[in-house]
Coordinates of C-alpha atoms in Angstrom, one line a residue:
Chain A
X163 CA 83.3 120.3 101.9
X164 CA 85.3 117.2 100.9
X165 CA 85.3 114.4 103.4
X166 CA 85.8 110.7 103.5
X167 CA 84.4 109.1 106.6
X168 CA 83.8 105.6 108.0
X169 CA 80.7 104.2 109.6
X170 CA 82.5 102.1 112.2
X171 CA 85.8 102.8 113.9
X172 CA 86.3 99.2 114.9
X173 CA 85.3 95.8 113.6
X174 CA 85.8 92.4 115.3
X175 CA 85.3 89.2 113.4
X176 CA 86.0 85.5 113.8
X177 CA 88.7 83.8 111.7
X178 CA 87.1 82.4 108.6
X179 CA 84.2 84.9 108.5
X180 CA 83.8 87.5 105.8
X181 CA 84.5 91.1 106.8
X182 CA 82.8 94.2 105.4
X183 CA 84.4 97.6 106.0
X184 CA 82.3 100.6 104.9
X185 CA 83.2 104.1 103.9
X186 CA 81.2 107.2 103.0
X187 CA 82.4 110.0 100.8
X188 CA 80.8 113.4 100.2
X189 CA 82.6 114.7 97.1
X190 CA 80.5 113.5 94.2
X191 CA 83.3 114.7 91.8
X192 CA 85.7 112.0 93.1
X193 CA 86.5 109.5 90.4
X194 CA 89.1 107.2 91.9
X195 CA 89.1 105.4 95.2
X196 CA 91.7 103.3 97.0
X197 CA 91.6 100.9 100.0
X198 CA 94.8 100.7 102.1
X199 CA 95.8 98.3 104.8
X200 CA 98.0 99.6 107.6
X201 CA 99.6 97.3 110.1
X202 CA 100.9 98.6 113.4
X203 CA 104.2 100.6 113.0
X204 CA 104.1 100.3 109.2
X205 CA 103.2 102.5 106.2
X206 CA 99.9 102.0 104.3
X207 CA 99.8 99.2 101.8
X208 CA 97.7 99.3 98.7
X209 CA 94.9 96.7 98.6
X210 CA 92.6 97.5 95.7
X211 CA 91.3 100.5 93.8
X212 CA 88.3 101.3 91.8
X213 CA 87.3 104.0 89.3
X214 CA 84.0 105.8 89.3
X215 CA 82.9 104.1 86.0
X216 CA 82.8 100.8 87.8
X217 CA 80.5 99.4 90.5
X218 CA 82.6 96.4 91.6
X219 CA 86.1 95.2 91.4
X220 CA 87.6 91.9 92.7
X221 CA 91.1 91.0 93.9
X222 CA 92.5 88.1 95.7
X223 CA 90.0 87.6 98.6
X224 CA 89.0 91.2 98.5
X225 CA 86.1 93.0 96.7
X226 CA 85.4 96.7 96.5
X227 CA 81.9 97.9 95.9
X228 CA 81.1 101.4 94.8
X229 CA 77.6 102.9 95.1
X230 CA 77.7 106.3 93.5
X231 CA 74.1 107.0 94.2
X232 CA 74.6 107.1 98.0
X233 CA 78.3 107.9 97.8
X234 CA 79.3 104.7 99.6
X235 CA 82.3 102.5 99.3
X236 CA 82.9 99.1 100.9
X237 CA 85.7 96.6 101.2
X238 CA 84.8 92.9 101.5
X239 CA 87.4 90.5 102.8
X240 CA 86.6 86.8 102.3
X241 CA 87.6 84.2 104.8
X242 CA 89.2 86.7 107.1
X243 CA 92.6 85.6 108.6
X244 CA 94.5 86.8 111.6
X245 CA 97.0 88.4 109.2
X246 CA 94.2 90.7 108.0
X247 CA 94.1 92.4 111.4
X248 CA 95.0 96.0 110.7
X249 CA 93.6 99.5 110.2
X250 CA 91.9 99.9 106.9
X251 CA 91.6 103.3 105.2
X252 CA 89.6 104.4 102.2
X253 CA 90.9 107.3 100.1
X254 CA 89.4 109.3 97.3
X255 CA 90.9 111.3 94.5
X256 CA 89.3 113.9 92.2
X257 CA 90.6 114.6 88.8
X258 CA 94.2 114.6 87.8
X259 CA 95.7 116.3 90.8
X260 CA 97.8 114.3 93.2
X261 CA 95.8 114.8 96.3
X262 CA 94.3 111.8 98.1
X263 CA 91.8 112.5 100.8
X264 CA 91.9 109.8 103.4
X265 CA 89.2 108.6 105.8
X266 CA 89.9 108.1 109.5
X267 CA 90.3 104.3 109.4
X268 CA 88.6 101.2 110.7
X269 CA 90.5 98.8 113.0
X270 CA 89.8 95.2 112.0
X271 CA 90.5 92.6 114.7
X272 CA 90.4 88.9 113.7
X273 CA 89.7 86.6 116.6
X274 CA 91.1 83.0 116.2
Chain B
X11 CA 115.5 96.6 96.1
X12 CA 115.2 98.3 99.5
X13 CA 112.1 100.2 98.3
X14 CA 111.4 103.4 100.2
X15 CA 113.6 104.1 103.2
X16 CA 113.2 106.8 105.8
X17 CA 115.5 108.1 108.5
X18 CA 115.3 108.6 111.4
X19 CA 112.7 106.2 112.7
X20 CA 112.0 108.3 115.8
X21 CA 113.0 111.8 116.9
X22 CA 112.2 114.1 119.7
X23 CA 112.6 117.8 119.0
X24 CA 112.3 120.9 121.2
X25 CA 110.0 123.8 120.1
X26 CA 111.9 125.9 117.6
X27 CA 114.5 123.3 116.6
X28 CA 114.9 122.3 113.0
X29 CA 115.5 119.0 111.4
X30 CA 115.4 117.1 108.1
X31 CA 113.5 113.9 107.5
X32 CA 115.3 111.8 104.9
X33 CA 113.6 109.8 102.2
X34 CA 115.3 107.6 99.6
X35 CA 113.9 105.2 97.0
X36 CA 115.8 102.9 94.8
X37 CA 113.1 102.1 92.3
X38 CA 113.8 105.0 89.9
X39 CA 110.3 106.4 90.6
X40 CA 109.6 109.9 89.3
X41 CA 106.8 110.7 91.7
X42 CA 107.5 111.2 95.4
X43 CA 105.2 112.3 98.2
X44 CA 105.3 113.3 101.9
X45 CA 102.4 112.7 104.2
X46 CA 101.7 113.2 107.8
X47 CA 99.4 111.0 109.9
X48 CA 98.0 112.2 113.2
X49 CA 96.8 109.6 115.8
X50 CA 93.7 107.7 114.6
X51 CA 93.6 109.7 111.4
X52 CA 94.2 109.2 107.8
X53 CA 97.2 110.6 105.9
X54 CA 97.4 114.2 104.7
X55 CA 99.6 115.3 101.8
X56 CA 102.3 117.8 102.7
X57 CA 104.3 118.1 99.5
X58 CA 104.9 116.1 96.3
X59 CA 107.3 116.0 93.4
X60 CA 106.8 114.8 89.9
X61 CA 110.5 114.6 89.1
X62 CA 113.9 115.9 90.0
X63 CA 113.8 119.7 90.4
X64 CA 110.0 119.9 90.6
X65 CA 108.0 120.1 93.8
X66 CA 104.6 121.4 94.7
X67 CA 102.5 122.0 97.8
X68 CA 99.9 119.5 99.0
X69 CA 97.1 119.9 101.5
X70 CA 99.1 120.9 104.6
X71 CA 102.5 122.5 103.5
X72 CA 102.8 125.2 106.1
X73 CA 105.9 124.8 108.3
X74 CA 107.6 122.5 105.9
X75 CA 110.0 122.7 102.9
X76 CA 111.2 120.1 100.4
X77 CA 113.8 119.8 97.7
X78 CA 114.3 117.2 95.0
X79 CA 117.8 117.5 93.6
X80 CA 117.9 113.8 92.5
X81 CA 115.4 111.2 91.5
X82 CA 116.2 109.1 94.5
X83 CA 116.0 111.6 97.4
X84 CA 113.2 113.7 98.7
X85 CA 114.0 115.3 102.1
X86 CA 111.5 117.1 104.2
X87 CA 112.7 120.1 106.2
X88 CA 111.1 121.4 109.4
X89 CA 112.6 124.9 110.1
X90 CA 110.9 125.8 113.4
X91 CA 109.4 122.8 115.0
X92 CA 106.0 123.3 116.7
X93 CA 104.0 120.9 118.9
X94 CA 101.4 120.8 116.1
X95 CA 104.0 119.0 114.0
X96 CA 104.0 116.0 116.3
X97 CA 103.0 113.2 114.0
X98 CA 104.1 110.2 112.0
X99 CA 105.6 111.2 108.6
X100 CA 105.4 108.9 105.6
X101 CA 107.3 109.2 102.4
X102 CA 106.0 107.5 99.3
X103 CA 107.0 107.0 95.7
X104 CA 105.3 105.8 92.6
X105 CA 106.2 105.0 89.0
X106 CA 103.2 106.6 87.5
X107 CA 100.7 109.3 88.2
X108 CA 98.3 106.6 89.3
X109 CA 98.0 107.1 93.0
X110 CA 97.4 103.4 93.6
X111 CA 100.9 102.6 92.6
X112 CA 102.4 104.4 95.6
X113 CA 104.9 102.5 97.8
X114 CA 105.2 103.8 101.3
X115 CA 108.2 104.0 103.6
X116 CA 108.0 102.7 107.2
X117 CA 107.5 106.2 108.6
X118 CA 109.3 108.6 111.0
X119 CA 107.7 109.3 114.3
X120 CA 108.3 112.9 115.4
X121 CA 107.6 114.3 118.9
X122 CA 107.9 118.0 119.4
X123 CA 108.0 119.1 123.1

């Protein structure tokens, strides 16, 4: 069935290092993917998205990579800062319906 | 703009009680959504609306009802609260069908005992 999962539930990095958060998905029909950041006690915040016709998309300090062959999605954060500490979710969408399927989340902790 | 606002922030209900979670947005967005988030999990879509007067079921609609009489408001109703409805509820709105344009509210934490 459909599922979006994460390889690691927690990730701890040093300030200034690059962070990589991974996500696996099983629905090969999914054509749109989103990464969200959720700080404690707040709602999810959009970070970056990518469509299935792309392999890579860059934003400000963030890059999303999509490998459709192995159904793998990753979020790279450059020069990680303490303010990046949060739970990161990937989500997938198939077709034109409004349903987003979320993964469980990865807790990123940035050590000063 | 206040964005998406939700009330209350926290509520404790007894089994069988009912309540309405309020959601209001001041961005004139047509699309609005209700999600629930269980501890350590991602969000699951309960209901959504593509405009005033139009609502539809999401992934987990059982036990909930919604209405959309205005563009701004999208209340979520729990008629007979059950412990399984203990969760954090997020409302979101967007200006287009693109899901990446969703703005989320701060959430309502609900505990059913």
